PDB file of N, CA and C in Angstrom:
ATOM      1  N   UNK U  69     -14.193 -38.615  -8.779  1.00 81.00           N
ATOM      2  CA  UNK U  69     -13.533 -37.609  -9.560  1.00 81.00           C
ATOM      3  C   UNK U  69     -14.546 -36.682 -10.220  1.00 81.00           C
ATOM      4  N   UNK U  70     -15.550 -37.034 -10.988  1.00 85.00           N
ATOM      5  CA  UNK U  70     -16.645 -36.441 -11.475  1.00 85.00           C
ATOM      6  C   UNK U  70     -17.601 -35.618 -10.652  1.00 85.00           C
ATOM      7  N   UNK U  71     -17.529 -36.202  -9.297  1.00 88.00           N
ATOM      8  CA  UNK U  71     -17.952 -35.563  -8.167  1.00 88.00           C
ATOM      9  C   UNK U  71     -17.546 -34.162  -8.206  1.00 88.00           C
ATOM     10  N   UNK U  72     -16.105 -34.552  -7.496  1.00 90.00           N
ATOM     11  CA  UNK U  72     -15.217 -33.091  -7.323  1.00 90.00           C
ATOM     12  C   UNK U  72     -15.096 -32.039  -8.372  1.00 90.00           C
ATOM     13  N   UNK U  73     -15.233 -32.474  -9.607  1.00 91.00           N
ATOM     14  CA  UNK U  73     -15.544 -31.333 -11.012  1.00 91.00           C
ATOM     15  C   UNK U  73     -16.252 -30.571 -11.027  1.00 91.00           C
ATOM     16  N   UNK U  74     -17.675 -31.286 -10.763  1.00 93.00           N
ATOM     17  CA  UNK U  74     -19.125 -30.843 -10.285  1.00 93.00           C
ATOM     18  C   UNK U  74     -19.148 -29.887  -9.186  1.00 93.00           C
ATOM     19  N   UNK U  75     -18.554 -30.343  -8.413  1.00 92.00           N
ATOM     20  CA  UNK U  75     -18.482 -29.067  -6.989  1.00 92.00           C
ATOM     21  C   UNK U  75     -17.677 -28.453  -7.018  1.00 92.00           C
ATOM     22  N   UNK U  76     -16.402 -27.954  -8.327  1.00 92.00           N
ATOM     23  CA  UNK U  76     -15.573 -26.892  -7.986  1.00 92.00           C
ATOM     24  C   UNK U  76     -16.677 -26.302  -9.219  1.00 92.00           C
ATOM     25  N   UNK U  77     -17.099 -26.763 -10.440  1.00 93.00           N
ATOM     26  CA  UNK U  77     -17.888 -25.920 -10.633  1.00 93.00           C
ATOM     27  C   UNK U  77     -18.716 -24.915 -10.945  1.00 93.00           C
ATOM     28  N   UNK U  78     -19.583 -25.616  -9.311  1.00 93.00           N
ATOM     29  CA  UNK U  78     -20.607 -25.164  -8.278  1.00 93.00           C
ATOM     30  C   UNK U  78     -20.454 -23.861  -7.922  1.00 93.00           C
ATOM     31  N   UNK U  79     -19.192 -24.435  -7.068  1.00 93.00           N
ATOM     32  CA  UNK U  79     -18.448 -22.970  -6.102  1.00 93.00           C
ATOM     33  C   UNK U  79     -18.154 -21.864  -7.337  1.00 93.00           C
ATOM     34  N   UNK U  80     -17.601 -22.251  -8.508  1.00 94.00           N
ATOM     35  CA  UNK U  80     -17.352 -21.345  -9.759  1.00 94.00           C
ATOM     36  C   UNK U  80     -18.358 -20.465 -10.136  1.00 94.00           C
ATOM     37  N   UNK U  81     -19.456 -21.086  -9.806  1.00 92.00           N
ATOM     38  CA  UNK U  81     -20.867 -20.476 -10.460  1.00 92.00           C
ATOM     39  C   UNK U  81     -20.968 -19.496  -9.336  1.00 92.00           C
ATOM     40  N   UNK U  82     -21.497 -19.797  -8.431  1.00 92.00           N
ATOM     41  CA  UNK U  82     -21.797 -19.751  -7.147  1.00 92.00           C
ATOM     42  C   UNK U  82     -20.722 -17.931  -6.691  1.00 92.00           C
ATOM     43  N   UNK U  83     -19.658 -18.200  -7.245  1.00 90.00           N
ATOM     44  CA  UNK U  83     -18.618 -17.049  -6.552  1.00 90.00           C
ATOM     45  C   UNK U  83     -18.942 -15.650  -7.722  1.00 90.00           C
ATOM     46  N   UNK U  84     -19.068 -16.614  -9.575  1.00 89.00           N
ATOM     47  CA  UNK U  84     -19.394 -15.312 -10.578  1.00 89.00           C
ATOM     48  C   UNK U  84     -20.374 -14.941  -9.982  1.00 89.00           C
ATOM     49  N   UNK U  85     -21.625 -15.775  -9.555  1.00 86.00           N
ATOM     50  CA  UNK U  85     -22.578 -14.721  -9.394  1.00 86.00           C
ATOM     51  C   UNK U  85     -22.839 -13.978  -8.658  1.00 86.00           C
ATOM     52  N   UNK U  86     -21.884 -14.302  -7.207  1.00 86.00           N
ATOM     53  CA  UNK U  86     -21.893 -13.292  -5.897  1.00 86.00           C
ATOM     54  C   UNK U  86     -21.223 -11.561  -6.274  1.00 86.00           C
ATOM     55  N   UNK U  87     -20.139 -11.911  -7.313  1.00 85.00           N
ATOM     56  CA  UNK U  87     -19.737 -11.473  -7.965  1.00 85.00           C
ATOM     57  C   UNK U  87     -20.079 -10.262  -8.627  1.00 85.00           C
ATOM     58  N   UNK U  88     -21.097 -10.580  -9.620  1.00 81.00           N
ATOM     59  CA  UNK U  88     -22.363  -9.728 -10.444  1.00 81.00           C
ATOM     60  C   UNK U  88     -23.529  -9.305  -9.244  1.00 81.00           C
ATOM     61  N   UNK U  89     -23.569  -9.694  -8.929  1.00 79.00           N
ATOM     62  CA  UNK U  89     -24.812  -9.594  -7.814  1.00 79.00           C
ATOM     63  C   UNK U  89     -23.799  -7.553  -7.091  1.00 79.00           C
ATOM     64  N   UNK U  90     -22.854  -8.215  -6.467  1.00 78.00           N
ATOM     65  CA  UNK U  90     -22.338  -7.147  -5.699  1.00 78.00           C
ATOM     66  C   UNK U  90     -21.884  -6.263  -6.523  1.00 78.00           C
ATOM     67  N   UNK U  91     -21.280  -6.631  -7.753  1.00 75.00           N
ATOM     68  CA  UNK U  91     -20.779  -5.135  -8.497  1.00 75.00           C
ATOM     69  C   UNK U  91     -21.718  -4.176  -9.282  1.00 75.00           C
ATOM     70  N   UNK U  92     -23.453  -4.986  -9.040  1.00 72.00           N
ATOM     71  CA  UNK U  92     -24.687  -4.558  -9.406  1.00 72.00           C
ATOM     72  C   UNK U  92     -25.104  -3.529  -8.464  1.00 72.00           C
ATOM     73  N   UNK U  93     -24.892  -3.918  -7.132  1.00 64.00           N
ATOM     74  CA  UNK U  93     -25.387  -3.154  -5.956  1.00 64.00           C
ATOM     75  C   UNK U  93     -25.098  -1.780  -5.517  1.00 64.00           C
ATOM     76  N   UNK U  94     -26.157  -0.725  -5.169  1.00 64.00           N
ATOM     77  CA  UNK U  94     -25.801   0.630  -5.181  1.00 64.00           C
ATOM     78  C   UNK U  94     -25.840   0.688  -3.839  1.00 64.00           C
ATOM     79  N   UNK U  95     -24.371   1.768  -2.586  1.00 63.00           N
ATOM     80  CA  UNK U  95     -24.858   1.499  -1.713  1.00 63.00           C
ATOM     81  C   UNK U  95     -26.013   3.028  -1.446  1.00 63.00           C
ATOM     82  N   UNK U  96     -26.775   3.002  -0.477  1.00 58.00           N
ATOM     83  CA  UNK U  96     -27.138   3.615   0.333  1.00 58.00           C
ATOM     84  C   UNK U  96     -26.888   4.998   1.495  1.00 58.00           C
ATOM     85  N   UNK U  97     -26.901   5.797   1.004  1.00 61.00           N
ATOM     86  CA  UNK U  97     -26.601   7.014   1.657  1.00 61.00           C
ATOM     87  C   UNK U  97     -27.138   7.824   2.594  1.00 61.00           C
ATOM     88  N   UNK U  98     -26.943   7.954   4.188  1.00 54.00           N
ATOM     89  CA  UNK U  98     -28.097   9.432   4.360  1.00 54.00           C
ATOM     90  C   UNK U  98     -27.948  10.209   3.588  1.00 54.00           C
ATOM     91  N   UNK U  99     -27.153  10.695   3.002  1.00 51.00           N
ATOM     92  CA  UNK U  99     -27.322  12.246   2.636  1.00 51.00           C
ATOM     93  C   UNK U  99     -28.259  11.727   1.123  1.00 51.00           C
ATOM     94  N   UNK U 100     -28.853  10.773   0.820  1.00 59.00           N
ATOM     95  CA  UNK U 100     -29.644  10.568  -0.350  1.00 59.00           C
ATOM     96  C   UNK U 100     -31.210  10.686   0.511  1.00 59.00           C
ATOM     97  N   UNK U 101     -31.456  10.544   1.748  1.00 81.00           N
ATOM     98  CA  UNK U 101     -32.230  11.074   2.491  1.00 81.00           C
ATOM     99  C   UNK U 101     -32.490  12.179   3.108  1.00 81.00           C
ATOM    100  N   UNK U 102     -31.701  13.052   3.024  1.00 86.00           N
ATOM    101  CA  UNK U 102     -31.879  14.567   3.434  1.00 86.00           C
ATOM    102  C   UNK U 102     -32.685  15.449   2.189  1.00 86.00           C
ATOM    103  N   UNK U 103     -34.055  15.562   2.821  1.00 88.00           N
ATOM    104  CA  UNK U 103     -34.636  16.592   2.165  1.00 88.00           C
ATOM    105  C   UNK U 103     -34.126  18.144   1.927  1.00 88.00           C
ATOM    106  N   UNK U 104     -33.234  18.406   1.288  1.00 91.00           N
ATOM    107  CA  UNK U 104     -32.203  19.601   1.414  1.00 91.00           C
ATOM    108  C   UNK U 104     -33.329  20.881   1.021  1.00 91.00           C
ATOM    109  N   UNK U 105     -34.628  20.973   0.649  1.00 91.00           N
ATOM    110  CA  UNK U 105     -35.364  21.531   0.704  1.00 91.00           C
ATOM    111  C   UNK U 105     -36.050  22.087   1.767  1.00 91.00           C
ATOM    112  N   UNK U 106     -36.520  20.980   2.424  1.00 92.00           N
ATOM    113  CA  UNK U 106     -36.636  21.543   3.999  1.00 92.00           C
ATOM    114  C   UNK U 106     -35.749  22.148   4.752  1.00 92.00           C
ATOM    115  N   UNK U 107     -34.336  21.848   4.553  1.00 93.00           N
ATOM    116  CA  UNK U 107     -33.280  22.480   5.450  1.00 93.00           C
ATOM    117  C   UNK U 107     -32.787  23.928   5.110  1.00 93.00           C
ATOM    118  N   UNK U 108     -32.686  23.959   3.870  1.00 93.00           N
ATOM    119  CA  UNK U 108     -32.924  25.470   3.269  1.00 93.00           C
ATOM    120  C   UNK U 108     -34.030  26.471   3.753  1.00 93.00           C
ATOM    121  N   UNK U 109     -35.427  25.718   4.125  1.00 93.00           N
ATOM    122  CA  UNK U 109     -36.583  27.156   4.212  1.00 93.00           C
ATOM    123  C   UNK U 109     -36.409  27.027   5.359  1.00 93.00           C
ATOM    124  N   UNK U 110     -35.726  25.974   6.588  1.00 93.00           N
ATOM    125  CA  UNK U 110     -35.316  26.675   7.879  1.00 93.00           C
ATOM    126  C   UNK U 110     -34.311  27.457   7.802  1.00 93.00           C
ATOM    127  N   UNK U 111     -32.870  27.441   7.395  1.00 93.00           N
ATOM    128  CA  UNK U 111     -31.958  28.307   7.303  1.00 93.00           C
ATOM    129  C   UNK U 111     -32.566  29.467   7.316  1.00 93.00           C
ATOM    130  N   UNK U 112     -32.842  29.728   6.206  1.00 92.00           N
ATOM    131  CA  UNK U 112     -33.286  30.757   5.670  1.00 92.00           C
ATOM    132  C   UNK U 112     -34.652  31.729   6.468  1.00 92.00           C
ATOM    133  N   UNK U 113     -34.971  30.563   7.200  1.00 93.00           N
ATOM    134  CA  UNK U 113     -36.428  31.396   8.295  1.00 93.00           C
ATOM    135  C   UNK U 113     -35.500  32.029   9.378  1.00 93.00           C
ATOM    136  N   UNK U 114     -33.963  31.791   9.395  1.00 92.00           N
ATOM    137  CA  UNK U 114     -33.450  32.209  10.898  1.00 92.00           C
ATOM    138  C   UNK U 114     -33.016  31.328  11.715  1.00 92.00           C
ATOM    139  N   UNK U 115     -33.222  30.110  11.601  1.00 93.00           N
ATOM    140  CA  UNK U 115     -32.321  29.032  12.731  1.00 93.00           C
ATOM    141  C   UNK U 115     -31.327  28.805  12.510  1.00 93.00           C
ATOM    142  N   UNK U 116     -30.503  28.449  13.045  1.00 93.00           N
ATOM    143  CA  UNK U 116     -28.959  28.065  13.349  1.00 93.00           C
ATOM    144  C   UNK U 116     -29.227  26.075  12.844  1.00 93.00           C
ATOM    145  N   UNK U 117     -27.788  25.768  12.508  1.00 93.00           N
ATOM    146  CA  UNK U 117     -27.700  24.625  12.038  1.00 93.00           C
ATOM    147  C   UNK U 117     -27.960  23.891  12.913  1.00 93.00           C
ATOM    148  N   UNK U 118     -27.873  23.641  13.986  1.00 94.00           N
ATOM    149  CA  UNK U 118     -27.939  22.955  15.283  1.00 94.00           C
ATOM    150  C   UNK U 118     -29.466  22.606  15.492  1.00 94.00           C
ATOM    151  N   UNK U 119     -29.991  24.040  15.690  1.00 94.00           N
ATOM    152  CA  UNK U 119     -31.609  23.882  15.463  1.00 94.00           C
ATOM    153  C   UNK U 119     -32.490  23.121  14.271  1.00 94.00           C
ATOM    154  N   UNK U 120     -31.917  23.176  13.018  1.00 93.00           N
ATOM    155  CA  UNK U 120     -32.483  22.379  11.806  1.00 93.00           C
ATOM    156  C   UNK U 120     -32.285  21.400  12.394  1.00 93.00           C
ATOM    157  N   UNK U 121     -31.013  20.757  12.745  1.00 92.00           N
ATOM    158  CA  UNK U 121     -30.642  19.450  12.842  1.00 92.00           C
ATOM    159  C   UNK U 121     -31.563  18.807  13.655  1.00 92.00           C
ATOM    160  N   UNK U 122     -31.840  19.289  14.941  1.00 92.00           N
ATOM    161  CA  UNK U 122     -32.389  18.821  15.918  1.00 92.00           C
ATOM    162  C   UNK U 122     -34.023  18.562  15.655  1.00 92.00           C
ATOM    163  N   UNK U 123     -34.218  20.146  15.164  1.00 92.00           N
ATOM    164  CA  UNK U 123     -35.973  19.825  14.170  1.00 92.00           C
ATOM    165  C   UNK U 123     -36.480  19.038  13.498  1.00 92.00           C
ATOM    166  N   UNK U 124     -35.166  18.569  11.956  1.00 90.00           N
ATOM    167  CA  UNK U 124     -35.261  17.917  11.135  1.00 90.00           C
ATOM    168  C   UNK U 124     -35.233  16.127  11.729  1.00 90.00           C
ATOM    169  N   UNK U 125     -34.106  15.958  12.778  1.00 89.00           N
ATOM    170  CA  UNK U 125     -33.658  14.454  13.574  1.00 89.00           C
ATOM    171  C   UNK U 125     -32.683  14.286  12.528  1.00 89.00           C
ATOM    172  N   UNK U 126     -31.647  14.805  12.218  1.00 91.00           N
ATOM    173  CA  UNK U 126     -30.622  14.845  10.989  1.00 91.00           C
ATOM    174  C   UNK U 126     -29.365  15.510  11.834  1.00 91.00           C
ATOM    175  N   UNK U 127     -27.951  15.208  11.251  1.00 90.00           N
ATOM    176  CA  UNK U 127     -26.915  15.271  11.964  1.00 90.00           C
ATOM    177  C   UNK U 127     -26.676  16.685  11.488  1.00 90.00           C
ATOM    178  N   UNK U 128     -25.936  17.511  12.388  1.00 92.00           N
ATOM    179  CA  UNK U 128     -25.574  18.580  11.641  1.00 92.00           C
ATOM    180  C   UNK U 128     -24.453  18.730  10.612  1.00 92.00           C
ATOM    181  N   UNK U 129     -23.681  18.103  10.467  1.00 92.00           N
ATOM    182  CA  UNK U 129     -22.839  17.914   9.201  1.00 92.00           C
ATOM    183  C   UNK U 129     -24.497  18.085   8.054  1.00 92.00           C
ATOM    184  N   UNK U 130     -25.051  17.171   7.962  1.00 91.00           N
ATOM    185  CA  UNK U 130     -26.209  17.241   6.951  1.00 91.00           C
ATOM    186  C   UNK U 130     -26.416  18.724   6.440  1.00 91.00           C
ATOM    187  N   UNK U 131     -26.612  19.467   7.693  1.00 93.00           N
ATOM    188  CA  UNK U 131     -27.176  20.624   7.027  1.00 93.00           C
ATOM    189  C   UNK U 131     -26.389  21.682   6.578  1.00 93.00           C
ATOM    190  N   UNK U 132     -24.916  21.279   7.227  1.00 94.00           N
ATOM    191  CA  UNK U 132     -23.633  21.722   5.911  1.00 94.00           C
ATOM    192  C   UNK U 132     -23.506  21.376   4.782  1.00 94.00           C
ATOM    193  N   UNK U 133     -23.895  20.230   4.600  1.00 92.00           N
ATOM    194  CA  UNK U 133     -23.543  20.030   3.317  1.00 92.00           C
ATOM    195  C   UNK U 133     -24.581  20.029   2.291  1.00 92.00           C
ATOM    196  N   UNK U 134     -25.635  20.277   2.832  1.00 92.00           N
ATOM    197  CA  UNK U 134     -27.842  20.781   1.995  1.00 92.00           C
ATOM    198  C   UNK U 134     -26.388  22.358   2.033  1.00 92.00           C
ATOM    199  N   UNK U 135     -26.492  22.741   3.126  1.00 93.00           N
ATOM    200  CA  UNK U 135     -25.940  24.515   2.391  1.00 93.00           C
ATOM    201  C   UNK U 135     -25.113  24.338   1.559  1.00 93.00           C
ATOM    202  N   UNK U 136     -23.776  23.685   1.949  1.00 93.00           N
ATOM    203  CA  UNK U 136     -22.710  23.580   0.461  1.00 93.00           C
ATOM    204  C   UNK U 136     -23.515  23.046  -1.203  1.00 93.00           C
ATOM    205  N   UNK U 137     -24.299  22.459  -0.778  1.00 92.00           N
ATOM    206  CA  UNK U 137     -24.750  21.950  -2.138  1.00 92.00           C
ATOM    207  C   UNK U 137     -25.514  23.116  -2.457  1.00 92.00           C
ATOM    208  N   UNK U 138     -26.204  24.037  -1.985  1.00 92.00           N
ATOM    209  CA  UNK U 138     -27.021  25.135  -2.374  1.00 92.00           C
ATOM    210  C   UNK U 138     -26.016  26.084  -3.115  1.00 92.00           C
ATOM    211  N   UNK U 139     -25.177  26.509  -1.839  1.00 91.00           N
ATOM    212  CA  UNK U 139     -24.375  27.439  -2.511  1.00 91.00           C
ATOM    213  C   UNK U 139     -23.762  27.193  -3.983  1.00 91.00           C
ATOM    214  N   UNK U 140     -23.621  25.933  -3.854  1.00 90.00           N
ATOM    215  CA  UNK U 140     -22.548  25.395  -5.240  1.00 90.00           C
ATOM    216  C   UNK U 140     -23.795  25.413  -6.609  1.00 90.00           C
ATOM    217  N   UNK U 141     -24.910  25.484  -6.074  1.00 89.00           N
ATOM    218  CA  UNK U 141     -25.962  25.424  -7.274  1.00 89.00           C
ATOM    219  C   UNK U 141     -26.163  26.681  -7.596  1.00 89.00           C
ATOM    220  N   UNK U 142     -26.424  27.854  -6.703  1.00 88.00           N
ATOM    221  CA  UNK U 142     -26.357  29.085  -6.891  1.00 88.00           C
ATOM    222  C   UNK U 142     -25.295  29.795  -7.672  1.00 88.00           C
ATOM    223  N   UNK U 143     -23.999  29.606  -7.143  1.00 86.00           N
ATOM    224  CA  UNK U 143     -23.119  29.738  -7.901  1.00 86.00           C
ATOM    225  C   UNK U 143     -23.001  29.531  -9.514  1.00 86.00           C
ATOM    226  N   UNK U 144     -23.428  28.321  -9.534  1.00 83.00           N
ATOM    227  CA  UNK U 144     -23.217  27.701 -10.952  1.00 83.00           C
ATOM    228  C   UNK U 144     -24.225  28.387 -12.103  1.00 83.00           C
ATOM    229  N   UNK U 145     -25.731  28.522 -11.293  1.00 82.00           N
ATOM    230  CA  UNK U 145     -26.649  29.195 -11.864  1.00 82.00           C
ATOM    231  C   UNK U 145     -26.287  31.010 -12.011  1.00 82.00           C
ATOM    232  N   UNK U 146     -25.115  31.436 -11.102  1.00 79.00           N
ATOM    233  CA  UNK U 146     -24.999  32.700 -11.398  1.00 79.00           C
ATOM    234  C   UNK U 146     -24.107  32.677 -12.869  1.00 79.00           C
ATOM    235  N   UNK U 147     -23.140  31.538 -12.644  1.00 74.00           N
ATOM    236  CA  UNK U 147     -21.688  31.459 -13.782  1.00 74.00           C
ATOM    237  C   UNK U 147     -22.726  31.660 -15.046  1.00 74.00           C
ATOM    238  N   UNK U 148     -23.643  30.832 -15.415  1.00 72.00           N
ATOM    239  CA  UNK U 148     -24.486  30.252 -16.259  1.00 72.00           C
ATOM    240  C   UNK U 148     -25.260  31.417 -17.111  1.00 72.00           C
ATOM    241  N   UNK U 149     -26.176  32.077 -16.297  1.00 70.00           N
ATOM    242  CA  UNK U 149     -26.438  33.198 -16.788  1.00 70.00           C
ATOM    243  C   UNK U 149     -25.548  34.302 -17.061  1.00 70.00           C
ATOM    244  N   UNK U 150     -24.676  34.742 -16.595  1.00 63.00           N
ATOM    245  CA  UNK U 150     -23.935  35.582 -16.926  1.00 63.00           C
ATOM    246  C   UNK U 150     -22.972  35.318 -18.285  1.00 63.00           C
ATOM    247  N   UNK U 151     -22.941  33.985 -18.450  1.00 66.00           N
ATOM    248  CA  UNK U 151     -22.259  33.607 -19.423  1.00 66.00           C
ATOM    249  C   UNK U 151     -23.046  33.836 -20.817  1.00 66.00           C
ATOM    250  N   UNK U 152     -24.362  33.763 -20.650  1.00 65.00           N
ATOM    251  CA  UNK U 152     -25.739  33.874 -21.434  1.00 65.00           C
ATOM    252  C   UNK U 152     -25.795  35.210 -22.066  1.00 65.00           C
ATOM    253  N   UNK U 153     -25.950  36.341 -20.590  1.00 67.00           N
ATOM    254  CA  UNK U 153     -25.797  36.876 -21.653  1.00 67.00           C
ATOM    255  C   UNK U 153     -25.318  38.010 -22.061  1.00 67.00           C
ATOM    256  N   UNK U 154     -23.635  37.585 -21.496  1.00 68.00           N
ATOM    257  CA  UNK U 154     -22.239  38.287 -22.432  1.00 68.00           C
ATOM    258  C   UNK U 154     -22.286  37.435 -23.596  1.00 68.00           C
ATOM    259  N   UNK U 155     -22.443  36.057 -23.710  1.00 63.00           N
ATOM    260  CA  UNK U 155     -22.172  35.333 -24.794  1.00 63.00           C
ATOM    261  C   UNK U 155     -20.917  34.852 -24.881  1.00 63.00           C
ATOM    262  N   UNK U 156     -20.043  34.859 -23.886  1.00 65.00           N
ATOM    263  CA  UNK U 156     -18.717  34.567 -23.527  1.00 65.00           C
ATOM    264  C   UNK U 156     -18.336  34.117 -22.398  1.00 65.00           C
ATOM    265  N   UNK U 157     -17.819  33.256 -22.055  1.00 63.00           N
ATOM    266  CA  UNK U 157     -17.080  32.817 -20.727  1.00 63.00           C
ATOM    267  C   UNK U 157     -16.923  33.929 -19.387  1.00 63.00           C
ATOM    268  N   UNK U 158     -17.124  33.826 -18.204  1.00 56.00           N
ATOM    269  CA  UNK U 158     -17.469  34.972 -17.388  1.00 56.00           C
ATOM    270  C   UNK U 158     -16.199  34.357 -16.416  1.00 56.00           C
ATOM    271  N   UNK U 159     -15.672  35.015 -15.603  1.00 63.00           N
ATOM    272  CA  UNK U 159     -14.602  34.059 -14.259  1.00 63.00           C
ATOM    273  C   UNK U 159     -15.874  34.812 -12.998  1.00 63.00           C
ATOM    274  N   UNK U 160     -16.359  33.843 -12.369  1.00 58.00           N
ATOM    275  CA  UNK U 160     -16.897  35.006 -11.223  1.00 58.00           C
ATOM    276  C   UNK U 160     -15.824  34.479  -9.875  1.00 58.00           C
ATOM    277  N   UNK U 161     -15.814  35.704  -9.650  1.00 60.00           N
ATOM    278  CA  UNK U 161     -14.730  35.249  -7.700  1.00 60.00           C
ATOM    279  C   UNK U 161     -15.980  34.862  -6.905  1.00 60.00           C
ATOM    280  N   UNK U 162     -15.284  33.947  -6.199  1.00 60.00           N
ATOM    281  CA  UNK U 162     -16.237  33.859  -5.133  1.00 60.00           C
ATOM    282  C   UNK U 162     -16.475  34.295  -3.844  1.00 60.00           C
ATOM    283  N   UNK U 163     -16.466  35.600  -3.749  1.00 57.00           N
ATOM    284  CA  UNK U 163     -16.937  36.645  -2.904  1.00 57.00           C
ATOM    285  C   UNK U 163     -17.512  37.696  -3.744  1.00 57.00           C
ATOM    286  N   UNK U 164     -17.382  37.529  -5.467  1.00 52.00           N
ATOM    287  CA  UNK U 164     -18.196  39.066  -5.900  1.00 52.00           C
ATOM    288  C   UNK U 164     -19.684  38.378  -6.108  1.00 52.00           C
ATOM    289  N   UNK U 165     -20.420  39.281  -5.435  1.00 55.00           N
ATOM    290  CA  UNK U 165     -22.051  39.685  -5.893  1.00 55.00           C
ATOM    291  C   UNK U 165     -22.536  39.396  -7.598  1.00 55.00           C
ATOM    292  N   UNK U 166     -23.475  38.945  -7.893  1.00 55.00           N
ATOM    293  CA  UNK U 166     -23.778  38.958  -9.198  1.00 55.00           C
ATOM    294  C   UNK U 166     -24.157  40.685  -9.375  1.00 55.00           C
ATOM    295  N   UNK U 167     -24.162  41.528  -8.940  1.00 57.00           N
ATOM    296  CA  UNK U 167     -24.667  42.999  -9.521  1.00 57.00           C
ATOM    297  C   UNK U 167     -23.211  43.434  -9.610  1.00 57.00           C
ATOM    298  N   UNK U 168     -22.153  43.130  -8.888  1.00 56.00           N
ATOM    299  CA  UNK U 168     -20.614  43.687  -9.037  1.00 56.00           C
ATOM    300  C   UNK U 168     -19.922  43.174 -10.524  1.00 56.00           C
ATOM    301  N   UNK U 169     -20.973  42.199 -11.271  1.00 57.00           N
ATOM    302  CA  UNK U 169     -20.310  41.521 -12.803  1.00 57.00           C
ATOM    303  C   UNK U 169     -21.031  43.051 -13.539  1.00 57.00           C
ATOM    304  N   UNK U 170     -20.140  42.985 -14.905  1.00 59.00           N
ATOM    305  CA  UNK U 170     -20.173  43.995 -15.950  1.00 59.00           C
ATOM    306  C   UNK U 170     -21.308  43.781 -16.460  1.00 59.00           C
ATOM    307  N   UNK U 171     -22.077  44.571 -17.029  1.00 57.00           N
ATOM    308  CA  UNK U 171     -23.490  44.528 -17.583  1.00 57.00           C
ATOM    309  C   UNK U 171     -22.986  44.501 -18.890  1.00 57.00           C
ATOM    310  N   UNK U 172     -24.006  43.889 -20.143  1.00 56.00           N
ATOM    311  CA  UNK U 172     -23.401  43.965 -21.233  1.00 56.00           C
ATOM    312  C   UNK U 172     -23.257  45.290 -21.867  1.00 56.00           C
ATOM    313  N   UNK U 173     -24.091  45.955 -21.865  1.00 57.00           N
ATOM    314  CA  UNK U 173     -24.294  47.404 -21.991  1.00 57.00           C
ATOM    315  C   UNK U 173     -23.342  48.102 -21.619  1.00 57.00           C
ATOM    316  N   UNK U 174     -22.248  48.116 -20.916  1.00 53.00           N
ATOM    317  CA  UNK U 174     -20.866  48.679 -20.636  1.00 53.00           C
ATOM    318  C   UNK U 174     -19.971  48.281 -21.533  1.00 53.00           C
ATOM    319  N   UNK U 175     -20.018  46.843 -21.977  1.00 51.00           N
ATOM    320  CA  UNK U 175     -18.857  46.341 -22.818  1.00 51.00           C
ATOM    321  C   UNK U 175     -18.896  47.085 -24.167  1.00 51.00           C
ATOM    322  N   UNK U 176     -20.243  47.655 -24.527  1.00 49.00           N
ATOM    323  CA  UNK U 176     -20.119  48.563 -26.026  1.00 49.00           C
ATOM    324  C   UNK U 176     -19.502  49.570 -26.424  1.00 49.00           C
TER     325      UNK U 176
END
């Protein structure tokens, strides 16, 4: 009887800590391996996504989503400054140009 106490436990211990162990664990991503730096100064030299991909040994989804993440940083860095310095909340569309936003110097 003392036996069987002992080995459920075991297994008790044994299962919390598989437990903690796994809800500790981060998984692993390519896209935490895509140098999105490199894939940008090819874009940007003129190759087609296909070509990065193949240059880089990276899938081409990858280098959609190094561009989506660019664009979305650009963006944010345009919202950001412009917000700076009207000093007020800006809406930008996303097709207008940062030179098509109001200069503050108009709003006077």
């Amino acid at each position: 009887m003392a036996l069987r106490r002992i080995a459920v436990a075991a297994a008790s211990a044994m299962l919390v800590a598989t437990i903690v162990f796994a809800a500790n664990a981060h998984p692993a991503y390519a896209a935490d391996k895509v140098d999105c730096d490199a894939v940008m100064n090819e874009l940007h030299s003129g190759k087609h996504a296909k070509e990065v991909a193949t240059d880089l040994s990276i899938s081409i989804s990858s280098v959609y989503r190094c561009d989506r993440k660019a664009n979305a940083a650009a963006k944010a860095a345009t919202k950001t400054s412009l917000q700076a310095q009207t000093g007020r909340k800006v809406r930008v569309h996303p097709m207008a140009s940062p030179a098509a936003a109001p200069s503050p110097a108009m709003s006077k």
